[in-house]
Amino acid sequence: MGLRNAVIGSVLAALAARPATAAQPRAAEPIPAPMRDLVWGKLNFLHTTDTHGWHAGHLQESQYSADWGDYVSFAEHMRKKADGAGVDLLLVDTGDRVEGNGLYDASSPKGQYYYDIYREQDVDIICTGNHELYIASTADREHEYTVPNFREKYIASNLDYILPETGERVPMAQRYRKFKTKNQGLEVVAFGFLFDFTGNANNTVVQPVRDTIKEAWFQKAIRETTADVFVVIGHVGVQMQEFKDIFTAIRQQNWHTPILFFGGHVHVRDATSYDEKSFAMASGRYFETIGWMSVDGPLKKTEAPEGERGLSFHRRYIDNNLLGLYHHSGLNASTFHTEHGKSVTSIIVKARKELDLDYTFGCAPKNYWMTRSPYPGPDSIYTLLEEEVIPDVAVNPKRKDVPRLVIANTGAIRFDIFKGAFTRDSTYITSPFLSVLNNIPDVPYSAAKKVIKLLNNAGKIMADAYMANEFMAIPEQLSIKESIIYDTPVNPFSGEGAQKPMGQQGHKEPFVIEGYTTRDDIGDDGDDAIHSRINFYVVPNCIQSELAFPEEGEPETVDLVFFDFIQPWVLMALKLSGAMYTDKDVSLYVEGTFTELLAGWIKENWPAKC
């Protein structure tokens, strides 16, 4: 089977006769990169997760600039390749499709265009993320639109929805799915889980995974003796306990059946295996990555005796750009784009125009990084907020002379700011949430000054009080606990048998742009494109600005101002500091969301034209 005999390619991504044309008019054109090919098997998967509304692609980052229409075209071509080889290809998505980009967030109601755009992809197995559940209206729209759009393909193994008409609690979707694949008739039993999330709106109920796997329906499903493979998708990190518990429960009843896991939530590329007949992968964030998993060997139970089914697993993290998609599909700019895909791209162009997402508030004078530059530091987005933005926007005219501590959680910021135009789209990309600034007035400074230390350093103490501090920080730090710093860049082409991109064999060090250089439990060969490495600097859970303080000495009391999302943690930290406050003591400090305040600050402080 020719498709299975793929090896590392030494060619540039789809070196076409014509250069790639960016799908969205303002998108950066992708740069050719040396590639690793996909390894096909009998059962293959394309995986997206944590797309957060980025379905127009990354307009300022060339290596992730393909849009949802391009993915529709890519999937159609890859399904044809699978059909031609007599193997199977399934598409999966593991949630957090909303919040994080103007294409979703800028409309009223939110998602006015998103639901119709997303549904154009033919996803075979889909589940919910936590961001579909934070706000009751978002959960309503998920139940009203996405669930019926995907019908039996949508799985909600541990999620219920409260019907607004009757108050009845019902499953958000079916608990599991049993089906046969198109070409080989492989019998698949699939589940769709969410991690043990507790911040959901009151019109949904998330049941802990450890309780769900004890229920009669689940125990019956994992005893499906005819299943050739179990597929568990979930908005769960592949290193998290929830997936390990599910694996244990299934494996106890099925010693030899392959179990495949597709995760998300932590915004990283990752892969692992729980035993020799299982495999798990997570495929990044923000539609930067399209995950690829393949399984080869005797998958059908009738093909080999139990216990002798030698299987091989492969994964690849595909950079989402047209050159890469051309390469993996074997096509080029003139043959790749399907009518369906072009139609979806056109819908996105129209939606962006109607939402005026290219309106510019100001011109960023340089790049400001979340994790590529250390905090505190001149290139850190958090230093920008702490020293410049917050002092100007966290002002209540009636209390502007009152000393105050302003605390913001780093997780409220979701993306870097790039040098150049800061647009309406950029505001939602950087700060997508409806966060507002709340206040507790006249807090004894002796207690208030301890809050930031408890939020950042007292994880064990807060956890004992059922307050997990890590959820205030960026999702990536759920899996990356320490900074990753490279003293010098590594040339990925050095050494014996090194790859060389076509046309650059005469250069000692080929041009390689910065990007993912993933090292997971499987190895360091998962990324499809070869990149130079990027530093990752861990950031605190929260940052703090001290404003209107006396020139000498300490104030007796301060206004304690904070993002509303972290209110439960702030109240607990105050309690641990000996100051008892409740929700009744909290009031709004400044009108407007932080997203609006940030956009206003940029309009006032950065040049209008770049």
Coordinates of C-alpha atoms in Angstrom, one line a residue:
M1 CA 0.0 0.0 0.0
G2 CA 1.9 3.0 -1.3
L3 CA 0.4 5.6 1.0
R4 CA 1.8 3.8 4.0
N5 CA 5.4 3.9 2.8
A6 CA 6.0 7.6 3.6
V7 CA 9.3 8.8 5.0
I8 CA 10.7 12.2 5.9
G9 CA 10.6 14.4 2.8
S10 CA 13.5 16.4 1.8
V11 CA 11.5 18.8 -0.3
L12 CA 9.9 22.1 0.4
A13 CA 6.2 22.1 1.3
A14 CA 4.4 21.6 -2.0
L15 CA 7.0 23.3 -4.2
A16 CA 4.4 24.4 -6.7
A17 CA 5.0 26.0 -10.1
R18 CA 3.1 29.0 -8.8
P19 CA 3.5 30.6 -5.3
A20 CA 0.7 30.1 -2.8
T21 CA -2.0 32.7 -2.7
A22 CA -3.2 33.6 0.9
A23 CA -6.8 32.5 1.4
Q24 CA -7.8 35.7 3.2
P25 CA -6.9 38.9 1.4
R26 CA -4.7 40.3 4.2
A27 CA -3.1 37.0 5.2
A28 CA 0.7 36.7 5.1
E29 CA 1.9 34.5 2.3
P30 CA 3.5 31.2 3.6
I31 CA 7.2 30.7 3.4
P32 CA 8.6 27.4 2.0
A33 CA 9.9 25.0 4.7
P34 CA 11.6 21.6 4.8
M35 CA 8.9 19.0 5.5
R36 CA 8.3 15.6 7.0
D37 CA 5.7 13.6 5.2
L38 CA 2.6 12.0 6.6
V39 CA 2.6 8.3 7.4
W40 CA -0.6 6.7 6.4
G41 CA -2.1 3.6 8.0
K42 CA -5.3 1.6 7.7
L43 CA -7.0 4.0 10.0
N44 CA -6.2 7.7 9.8
F45 CA -7.4 10.9 11.5
L46 CA -7.3 14.7 11.0
H47 CA -7.7 16.5 14.3
T48 CA -8.5 20.1 15.3
T49 CA -8.9 21.5 18.8
D50 CA -9.1 24.8 20.6
T51 CA -9.6 26.7 17.4
H52 CA -11.3 29.6 19.4
G53 CA -12.8 31.3 16.4
W54 CA -9.5 31.5 14.4
H55 CA -11.3 30.0 11.3
A56 CA -9.9 32.8 9.1
G57 CA -6.4 31.6 9.9
H58 CA -3.6 33.8 11.2
L59 CA -3.4 36.9 9.0
Q60 CA 0.0 38.0 10.5
E61 CA 1.7 34.6 10.8
S62 CA 2.5 33.1 7.5
Q63 CA 3.0 29.5 8.7
Y64 CA -0.6 29.4 10.1
S65 CA -2.4 31.5 7.5
A66 CA -4.7 28.9 5.8
D67 CA -8.4 29.4 6.6
W68 CA -11.3 27.0 7.3
G69 CA -12.1 26.9 3.6
D70 CA -8.6 25.6 2.9
Y71 CA -9.1 22.9 5.5
V72 CA -12.4 21.9 3.9
S73 CA -10.5 21.5 0.6
F74 CA -7.7 19.6 2.3
A75 CA -10.1 17.2 4.0
E76 CA -11.9 16.5 0.7
H77 CA -8.6 15.6 -1.0
M78 CA -7.3 13.5 1.8
R79 CA -10.6 11.5 1.9
K80 CA -10.2 10.8 -1.8
K81 CA -6.6 9.6 -1.2
A82 CA -8.0 7.3 1.6
D83 CA -10.7 6.0 -0.7
G84 CA -8.2 5.3 -3.5
A85 CA -6.0 3.3 -1.1
G86 CA -8.9 1.4 0.5
V87 CA -8.1 2.9 3.9
D88 CA -10.2 5.1 6.2
L89 CA -9.9 8.7 7.3
L90 CA -11.9 10.3 10.1
L91 CA -12.1 13.9 11.2
V92 CA -12.4 14.8 14.9
D93 CA -12.7 18.0 16.8
T94 CA -12.3 18.3 20.6
G95 CA -13.9 21.6 21.5
D96 CA -13.2 25.2 22.5
R97 CA -14.3 26.4 19.0
V98 CA -15.5 29.7 20.4
E99 CA -14.1 32.8 22.2
G100 CA -10.7 34.2 21.0
N101 CA -11.2 35.9 17.6
G102 CA -13.2 38.6 16.1
L103 CA -14.9 36.2 13.7
Y104 CA -16.7 34.8 16.7
D105 CA -16.6 37.5 19.3
A106 CA -17.3 40.7 17.3
S107 CA -20.8 39.9 16.3
S108 CA -24.0 40.4 18.3
P109 CA -25.1 37.9 19.2
K110 CA -21.6 36.2 19.4
G111 CA -21.1 33.6 16.7
Q112 CA -23.5 35.1 14.2
Y113 CA -21.3 33.9 11.3
Y114 CA -19.2 31.3 13.0
Y115 CA -21.8 28.5 13.3
D116 CA -22.5 28.5 9.6
I117 CA -18.8 28.6 8.7
Y118 CA -17.8 25.8 11.1
R119 CA -20.6 23.4 10.0
E120 CA -19.1 23.3 6.4
Q121 CA -16.5 20.9 7.6
D122 CA -17.6 17.2 7.6
V123 CA -16.4 16.3 11.1
D124 CA -17.0 12.6 12.1
I125 CA -16.7 12.9 15.9
I126 CA -17.1 16.1 17.8
C127 CA -17.4 17.1 21.5
T128 CA -17.6 20.2 23.8
G129 CA -14.9 22.3 25.4
N130 CA -15.1 24.5 28.5
H131 CA -15.4 27.7 26.5
E132 CA -18.7 26.5 25.1
L133 CA -20.0 26.5 28.6
Y134 CA -18.8 29.5 30.6
I135 CA -21.7 31.7 29.6
A136 CA -25.3 30.4 29.5
S137 CA -26.1 32.0 26.2
T138 CA -23.0 30.3 24.6
A139 CA -24.2 26.9 25.9
D140 CA -27.7 27.6 24.6
R141 CA -26.3 28.3 21.1
E142 CA -24.1 25.2 21.2
H143 CA -27.2 23.1 22.0
E144 CA -29.3 25.0 19.4
Y145 CA -26.9 25.1 16.5
T146 CA -23.8 22.9 16.8
V147 CA -25.4 19.8 18.2
P148 CA -28.1 19.6 15.5
N149 CA -25.6 20.6 12.8
F150 CA -23.6 17.4 13.5
R151 CA -26.4 15.2 14.8
E152 CA -25.2 11.7 15.6
K153 CA -21.5 12.8 15.2
Y154 CA -21.7 15.0 18.4
I155 CA -20.9 13.1 21.6
A156 CA -21.4 14.4 25.2
S157 CA -20.4 11.5 27.5
N158 CA -20.3 13.6 30.7
L159 CA -22.2 16.8 29.9
D160 CA -25.9 17.6 30.4
Y161 CA -28.0 20.6 29.3
I162 CA -30.9 22.1 31.2
L163 CA -33.8 22.7 28.9
P164 CA -34.9 26.4 29.3
E165 CA -38.6 25.6 28.7
T166 CA -39.0 22.9 31.3
G167 CA -35.9 22.9 33.5
E168 CA -35.4 19.2 32.6
R169 CA -31.8 17.9 32.6
V170 CA -30.9 16.0 29.4
P171 CA -27.7 14.9 27.8
M172 CA -26.2 17.6 25.6
A173 CA -25.9 15.0 22.9
Q174 CA -25.7 11.2 22.7
R175 CA -23.3 9.6 25.3
Y176 CA -21.4 7.5 22.7
R177 CA -21.4 6.5 19.1
K178 CA -21.0 3.1 17.5
F179 CA -20.4 3.1 13.7
K180 CA -18.5 1.4 10.9
T181 CA -15.8 3.0 8.8
K182 CA -16.5 3.6 5.1
N183 CA -13.9 1.5 3.3
Q184 CA -12.9 -1.3 5.7
G185 CA -16.0 -1.6 7.8
L186 CA -14.0 -1.2 11.0
E187 CA -16.3 -1.1 14.0
V188 CA -15.6 2.0 16.1
V189 CA -17.0 2.8 19.5
A190 CA -16.4 6.5 20.3
F191 CA -16.8 8.7 23.4
G192 CA -16.6 12.4 23.9
F193 CA -15.6 13.8 27.3
L194 CA -14.8 17.1 29.0
F195 CA -12.4 17.4 31.9
D196 CA -13.8 17.9 35.4
F197 CA -14.8 21.4 34.7
T198 CA -16.6 23.4 37.4
G199 CA -16.8 26.9 36.0
N200 CA -19.8 26.1 33.7
A201 CA -23.0 28.2 33.5
N202 CA -26.0 27.0 35.5
N203 CA -27.8 25.7 32.4
T204 CA -25.2 22.9 32.0
V205 CA -24.0 20.1 34.3
V206 CA -20.5 18.5 33.9
Q207 CA -20.3 15.2 35.6
P208 CA -16.8 14.2 36.9
V209 CA -15.2 11.6 34.7
R210 CA -14.6 9.2 37.5
D211 CA -18.3 9.0 38.2
T212 CA -19.3 8.8 34.5
I213 CA -17.2 5.7 33.9
K214 CA -19.0 3.9 36.6
E215 CA -22.4 4.4 35.0
A216 CA -24.3 1.5 33.4
W217 CA -24.4 2.9 29.9
F218 CA -20.6 3.3 29.9
Q219 CA -19.9 -0.1 31.3
K220 CA -22.2 -1.6 28.6
A221 CA -20.5 0.4 25.9
I222 CA -17.0 -0.8 26.8
R223 CA -18.2 -4.3 26.7
E224 CA -19.0 -4.1 23.0
T225 CA -17.1 -7.2 22.1
T226 CA -17.3 -6.6 18.4
A227 CA -15.5 -3.3 18.6
D228 CA -12.3 -3.2 16.5
V229 CA -11.2 0.1 18.0
F230 CA -12.2 2.5 20.7
V231 CA -11.9 6.2 20.0
V232 CA -12.0 8.6 23.0
I233 CA -12.1 12.3 22.1
G234 CA -12.2 14.9 24.8
H235 CA -11.4 18.4 25.9
V236 CA -8.8 17.0 28.1
G237 CA -5.0 17.2 28.2
V238 CA -3.4 13.9 27.2
Q239 CA -1.4 13.9 30.4
M240 CA -4.4 14.6 32.6
Q241 CA -5.8 12.1 35.0
E242 CA -9.3 12.0 33.3
F243 CA -7.9 10.3 30.2
K244 CA -5.9 7.9 32.2
D245 CA -9.0 6.9 34.2
I246 CA -11.0 6.4 31.0
F247 CA -8.1 4.3 29.5
T248 CA -8.0 2.1 32.6
A249 CA -11.7 1.5 32.6
I250 CA -11.7 0.5 28.9
R251 CA -8.6 -1.6 29.1
Q252 CA -9.8 -3.6 32.0
Q253 CA -12.6 -5.0 29.8
N254 CA -10.7 -5.0 26.5
W255 CA -7.1 -6.3 26.9
H256 CA -6.2 -6.2 23.2
T257 CA -8.4 -3.7 21.5
P258 CA -6.7 -0.5 20.3
I259 CA -7.7 2.7 22.2
L260 CA -7.1 6.0 20.5
F261 CA -7.3 9.4 22.4
F262 CA -7.6 12.9 20.9
G263 CA -7.3 15.7 23.5
G264 CA -7.0 19.4 23.9
H265 CA -7.5 22.2 26.4
V266 CA -3.9 22.9 27.3
H267 CA -3.0 24.5 23.9
V268 CA 0.1 22.4 23.2
R269 CA 1.2 19.8 20.7
D270 CA 1.6 16.6 22.6
A271 CA 1.4 12.9 22.2
T272 CA 1.8 9.8 24.5
S273 CA 0.8 6.2 24.8
Y274 CA -0.7 4.5 27.8
D275 CA 0.3 1.1 26.7
E276 CA 1.5 -0.7 23.5
K277 CA -2.0 -0.7 22.0
S278 CA -3.0 2.8 22.8
F279 CA -2.1 6.3 21.4
A280 CA -3.0 9.8 22.4
M281 CA -2.4 13.2 20.8
A282 CA -3.3 16.8 21.3
S283 CA -3.1 19.2 18.3
G284 CA -2.2 22.7 19.6
R285 CA -4.4 25.7 19.6
Y286 CA -5.9 28.6 17.5
F287 CA -6.0 26.6 14.2
E288 CA -2.3 26.8 14.0
T289 CA -2.2 23.0 13.9
I290 CA -4.0 20.2 12.1
G291 CA -3.2 17.0 13.9
W292 CA -2.6 13.7 12.0
M293 CA -2.7 10.3 13.5
S294 CA -2.5 6.9 11.7
V295 CA -2.8 3.3 12.9
D296 CA -1.5 0.4 10.9
G297 CA -1.5 -3.3 11.3
P298 CA -4.3 -5.9 11.8
L299 CA -7.1 -3.7 13.1
K300 CA -10.0 -6.0 12.5
K301 CA -10.3 -8.6 15.2
T302 CA -10.7 -11.3 12.5
E303 CA -7.3 -10.4 11.0
A304 CA -5.1 -11.7 13.8
P305 CA -5.5 -13.7 17.0
E306 CA -6.1 -11.8 20.2
G307 CA -2.8 -10.7 21.7
E308 CA -0.9 -10.9 18.4
R309 CA -2.2 -7.7 16.7
G310 CA 1.1 -5.9 16.2
L311 CA 0.1 -2.3 15.6
S312 CA 2.1 0.8 14.7
F313 CA 1.0 4.4 15.5
H314 CA 2.2 7.7 14.0
R315 CA 1.4 11.3 14.6
R316 CA 2.2 14.5 12.7
Y317 CA 1.5 18.1 13.7
I318 CA 0.7 19.9 10.5
D319 CA 1.4 23.7 10.3
N320 CA -1.8 25.2 8.9
N321 CA -0.6 26.9 5.8
L322 CA -1.3 26.4 2.1
L323 CA 2.2 25.2 1.2
G324 CA 2.0 22.5 3.7
L325 CA -1.5 21.5 2.7
Y326 CA -0.4 21.4 -1.0
H327 CA 2.5 19.2 0.0
H328 CA 0.5 16.6 2.0
S329 CA -2.3 16.5 -0.6
G330 CA 0.1 16.2 -3.5
L331 CA -1.5 19.2 -5.2
N332 CA -0.6 22.8 -6.0
A333 CA -2.2 26.2 -6.2
S334 CA -4.1 25.5 -9.4
T335 CA -5.4 22.0 -8.3
F336 CA -5.9 22.2 -4.6
H337 CA -8.9 24.6 -4.0
T338 CA -12.2 22.9 -4.3
E339 CA -15.5 24.7 -5.1
H340 CA -16.7 23.9 -1.6
G341 CA -13.5 25.2 0.0
K342 CA -13.5 28.4 -2.0
S343 CA -17.1 29.0 -1.1
V344 CA -16.3 28.8 2.6
T345 CA -13.4 31.1 2.2
S346 CA -15.7 33.6 0.5
I347 CA -18.1 33.4 3.4
I348 CA -15.3 34.2 5.8
V349 CA -14.2 37.2 3.7
K350 CA -17.7 38.5 3.7
A351 CA -18.2 38.0 7.5
R352 CA -14.9 39.7 8.3
K353 CA -15.9 42.7 6.1
E354 CA -19.4 43.0 7.7
L355 CA -17.8 42.8 11.1
D356 CA -15.3 45.5 10.1
L357 CA -12.5 43.4 11.6
D358 CA -9.7 45.3 9.8
Y359 CA -10.6 48.6 11.4
T360 CA -7.4 49.8 12.9
F361 CA -7.2 51.3 16.5
G362 CA -3.6 52.0 16.3
C363 CA -0.2 50.8 15.2
A364 CA 1.8 48.7 17.6
P365 CA 5.4 50.1 17.8
K366 CA 6.9 46.6 18.3
N367 CA 6.1 43.0 19.1
Y368 CA 4.8 42.3 22.6
W369 CA 5.1 38.6 23.6
M370 CA 3.2 36.5 26.1
T371 CA 5.9 33.8 26.6
R372 CA 8.6 34.4 24.0
S373 CA 10.2 37.2 26.1
P374 CA 10.7 37.2 29.9
Y375 CA 8.4 38.9 32.3
P376 CA 9.1 41.5 33.6
G377 CA 10.8 43.0 30.6
P378 CA 10.3 45.6 27.8
D379 CA 9.0 43.1 25.3
S380 CA 6.5 41.3 27.6
I381 CA 2.9 42.0 26.9
Y382 CA 2.3 41.7 30.7
T383 CA 4.8 44.5 31.4
L384 CA 3.0 46.6 28.9
L385 CA -0.2 46.0 30.7
E386 CA 1.2 46.4 34.2
E387 CA 3.2 49.6 33.5
E388 CA 1.3 51.4 30.8
V389 CA -2.2 50.2 30.1
I390 CA -3.6 49.4 33.5
P391 CA -2.4 52.7 35.2
D392 CA -4.3 54.6 32.5
V393 CA -7.5 52.5 32.3
A394 CA -8.0 51.4 35.9
V395 CA -9.2 54.8 37.1
N396 CA -12.5 55.5 38.8
P397 CA -12.9 59.3 38.7
K398 CA -14.4 59.4 42.1
R399 CA -11.6 57.4 43.7
K400 CA -8.7 58.3 41.4
D401 CA -6.6 59.6 44.3
V402 CA -7.2 56.6 46.5
P403 CA -4.2 54.1 46.6
R404 CA -5.1 51.0 44.8
L405 CA -3.7 47.6 43.8
V406 CA -4.9 46.4 40.4
I407 CA -4.6 42.6 39.8
A408 CA -5.0 41.0 36.4
N409 CA -4.7 37.3 35.7
T410 CA -2.3 36.4 32.9
G411 CA -4.8 34.0 31.4
A412 CA -7.1 36.9 30.5
I413 CA -4.6 37.6 27.7
R414 CA -4.6 35.0 25.0
F415 CA -2.2 36.1 22.2
D416 CA 0.8 38.2 21.4
I417 CA 0.6 41.7 19.9
F418 CA 2.5 42.0 16.6
K419 CA 4.2 45.1 15.4
G420 CA 1.9 46.9 13.0
A421 CA -1.8 47.4 12.7
F422 CA -3.8 46.6 15.9
T423 CA -7.3 46.0 14.5
R424 CA -10.8 45.3 15.9
D425 CA -9.9 41.6 15.3
S426 CA -6.7 42.1 17.3
T427 CA -8.7 43.2 20.4
Y428 CA -10.6 40.0 20.5
I429 CA -7.5 37.9 19.7
T430 CA -5.5 39.5 22.6
S431 CA -8.4 39.9 25.1
P432 CA -11.4 37.8 24.0
F433 CA -13.3 37.7 27.3
L434 CA -16.0 39.9 28.8
S435 CA -13.7 40.7 31.8
V436 CA -14.5 43.8 33.8
L437 CA -12.6 45.5 36.7
N438 CA -14.2 44.9 40.1
N439 CA -13.3 46.5 43.4
I440 CA -13.3 46.1 47.1
P441 CA -12.8 49.5 48.6
D442 CA -10.8 50.4 51.7
V443 CA -9.1 47.0 52.3
P444 CA -6.4 47.1 55.0
Y445 CA -3.1 47.2 53.1
S446 CA -1.6 44.7 55.5
A447 CA -4.0 42.1 54.0
A448 CA -4.3 43.4 50.5
K449 CA -0.5 43.3 49.9
K450 CA -0.5 39.5 50.6
V451 CA -3.1 38.7 47.9
I452 CA -0.7 38.7 44.9
K453 CA 1.7 36.4 46.6
L454 CA -1.0 33.9 47.5
L455 CA -2.4 34.0 44.0
N456 CA 1.1 33.3 42.5
N457 CA 2.8 31.1 45.1
A458 CA 0.3 29.4 47.3
G459 CA -0.9 26.8 45.0
K460 CA -1.0 24.0 47.6
I461 CA -2.8 26.2 50.2
M462 CA -5.4 27.4 47.7
A463 CA -5.9 23.9 46.3
D464 CA -6.7 22.7 49.8
A465 CA -9.4 25.3 49.7
Y466 CA -10.6 23.9 46.4
M467 CA -9.2 26.8 44.4
A468 CA -6.8 25.7 41.7
N469 CA -4.5 28.6 41.1
E470 CA -3.2 27.4 37.7
F471 CA -6.6 28.2 36.1
M472 CA -5.8 31.9 36.4
A473 CA -2.8 31.5 34.1
I474 CA -2.5 30.8 30.4
P475 CA -3.6 27.3 29.4
E476 CA -0.2 26.3 28.1
Q477 CA 1.2 26.3 31.6
L478 CA -1.1 23.5 32.6
S479 CA 1.5 21.3 30.8
I480 CA 4.6 23.5 30.7
K481 CA 5.7 24.1 34.3
E482 CA 9.2 25.6 33.7
S483 CA 10.7 28.0 31.3
I484 CA 12.3 26.4 28.2
I485 CA 15.3 28.5 27.2
Y486 CA 17.7 27.8 24.4
D487 CA 21.2 29.3 24.7
T488 CA 21.8 29.1 21.0
P489 CA 19.6 28.2 18.1
V490 CA 20.0 24.6 16.8
N491 CA 20.4 23.9 13.1
P492 CA 18.0 21.0 12.4
F493 CA 20.0 20.1 9.3
S494 CA 23.3 19.4 11.0
G495 CA 24.5 15.8 11.5
E496 CA 24.6 12.6 9.6
G497 CA 21.8 12.1 6.9
A498 CA 20.5 15.6 7.5
Q499 CA 17.6 16.9 5.6
K500 CA 18.1 19.7 3.1
P501 CA 15.4 21.8 1.4
M502 CA 15.3 21.6 -2.3
G503 CA 17.2 24.4 -3.9
Q504 CA 19.4 25.0 -0.9
Q505 CA 21.7 22.1 -0.9
G506 CA 24.7 24.4 -1.4
H507 CA 24.0 26.4 1.8
K508 CA 25.6 25.3 5.0
E509 CA 22.7 26.5 7.1
P510 CA 19.3 26.6 5.3
F511 CA 16.9 29.3 6.1
V512 CA 14.5 28.0 8.7
I513 CA 11.8 30.3 10.3
E514 CA 10.8 30.2 14.0
G515 CA 8.0 27.8 14.9
Y516 CA 7.0 24.7 16.8
T517 CA 9.9 22.3 17.7
T518 CA 7.8 19.8 19.6
R519 CA 9.2 17.2 21.9
D520 CA 6.6 14.8 23.2
D521 CA 6.6 11.3 24.8
I522 CA 7.0 9.8 21.4
G523 CA 10.0 11.8 20.3
D524 CA 11.0 15.1 18.5
D525 CA 9.9 14.2 15.0
G526 CA 6.2 15.1 15.2
D527 CA 6.1 18.5 13.5
D528 CA 5.6 18.4 9.8
A529 CA 7.7 21.6 9.1
I530 CA 11.2 22.1 10.4
H531 CA 11.6 25.2 12.4
S532 CA 14.1 27.0 14.5
R533 CA 13.3 26.9 18.2
I534 CA 11.4 29.5 20.3
N535 CA 12.0 30.2 23.9
F536 CA 9.1 29.8 26.4
Y537 CA 9.2 31.9 29.5
V538 CA 6.8 30.9 32.3
V539 CA 4.7 33.8 33.5
P540 CA 3.0 34.2 36.9
N541 CA -0.7 33.5 37.5
C542 CA -1.3 37.2 38.0
I543 CA 0.3 40.6 37.7
Q544 CA -0.2 43.7 39.8
S545 CA 0.0 47.5 39.4
E546 CA 0.4 49.8 42.4
L547 CA -1.3 53.1 41.7
A548 CA -1.7 56.4 43.5
F549 CA 0.6 55.2 46.4
P550 CA 2.2 57.8 48.7
E551 CA 5.7 58.7 47.8
E552 CA 6.9 57.5 51.3
G553 CA 5.5 54.8 53.5
E554 CA 2.6 52.5 53.1
P555 CA -1.1 53.4 52.9
E556 CA -3.3 52.2 55.7
T557 CA -6.0 51.0 53.3
V558 CA -6.3 50.5 49.5
D559 CA -8.9 49.8 46.9
L560 CA -8.3 46.3 45.7
V561 CA -9.2 46.2 42.0
F562 CA -9.2 42.9 40.0
F563 CA -10.5 41.2 37.0
D564 CA -13.9 39.7 37.8
F565 CA -12.9 36.2 36.6
I566 CA -10.5 35.9 39.6
Q567 CA -12.9 37.2 42.2
P568 CA -13.3 33.8 44.0
W569 CA -9.5 33.5 44.3
V570 CA -9.1 37.0 45.5
L571 CA -11.8 36.5 48.2
M572 CA -10.1 33.3 49.3
A573 CA -6.7 35.0 49.4
L574 CA -8.1 37.8 51.5
K575 CA -9.6 35.3 53.9
L576 CA -6.3 33.5 54.2
S577 CA -4.8 37.0 55.0
G578 CA -7.2 37.6 57.8
A579 CA -9.6 39.8 55.9
M580 CA -13.2 38.5 55.5
Y581 CA -15.0 39.7 52.5
T582 CA -17.9 38.3 50.4
D583 CA -19.4 38.9 47.0
K584 CA -21.6 41.5 48.5
D585 CA -18.6 43.7 49.2
V586 CA -17.6 43.7 45.5
S587 CA -18.7 46.4 43.1
L588 CA -17.8 47.5 39.5
Y589 CA -14.8 49.8 39.4
V590 CA -14.8 51.0 35.8
E591 CA -17.5 50.8 33.1
G592 CA -16.7 48.7 30.1
T593 CA -15.0 45.4 29.4
F594 CA -11.2 45.2 29.5
T595 CA -11.2 44.5 25.8
E596 CA -13.0 47.8 25.2
L597 CA -10.6 49.6 27.6
L598 CA -7.6 48.2 25.9
A599 CA -8.8 49.2 22.4
G600 CA -9.5 52.7 23.7
W601 CA -6.0 53.0 25.3
I602 CA -4.4 51.9 22.0
K603 CA -6.4 54.4 20.0
E604 CA -5.2 57.2 22.4
N605 CA -1.6 56.1 22.7
W606 CA -0.4 54.5 19.5
P607 CA 0.0 56.1 16.1
A608 CA -3.1 55.9 13.9
K609 CA -1.1 54.9 10.8
C610 CA 1.7 52.4 10.5

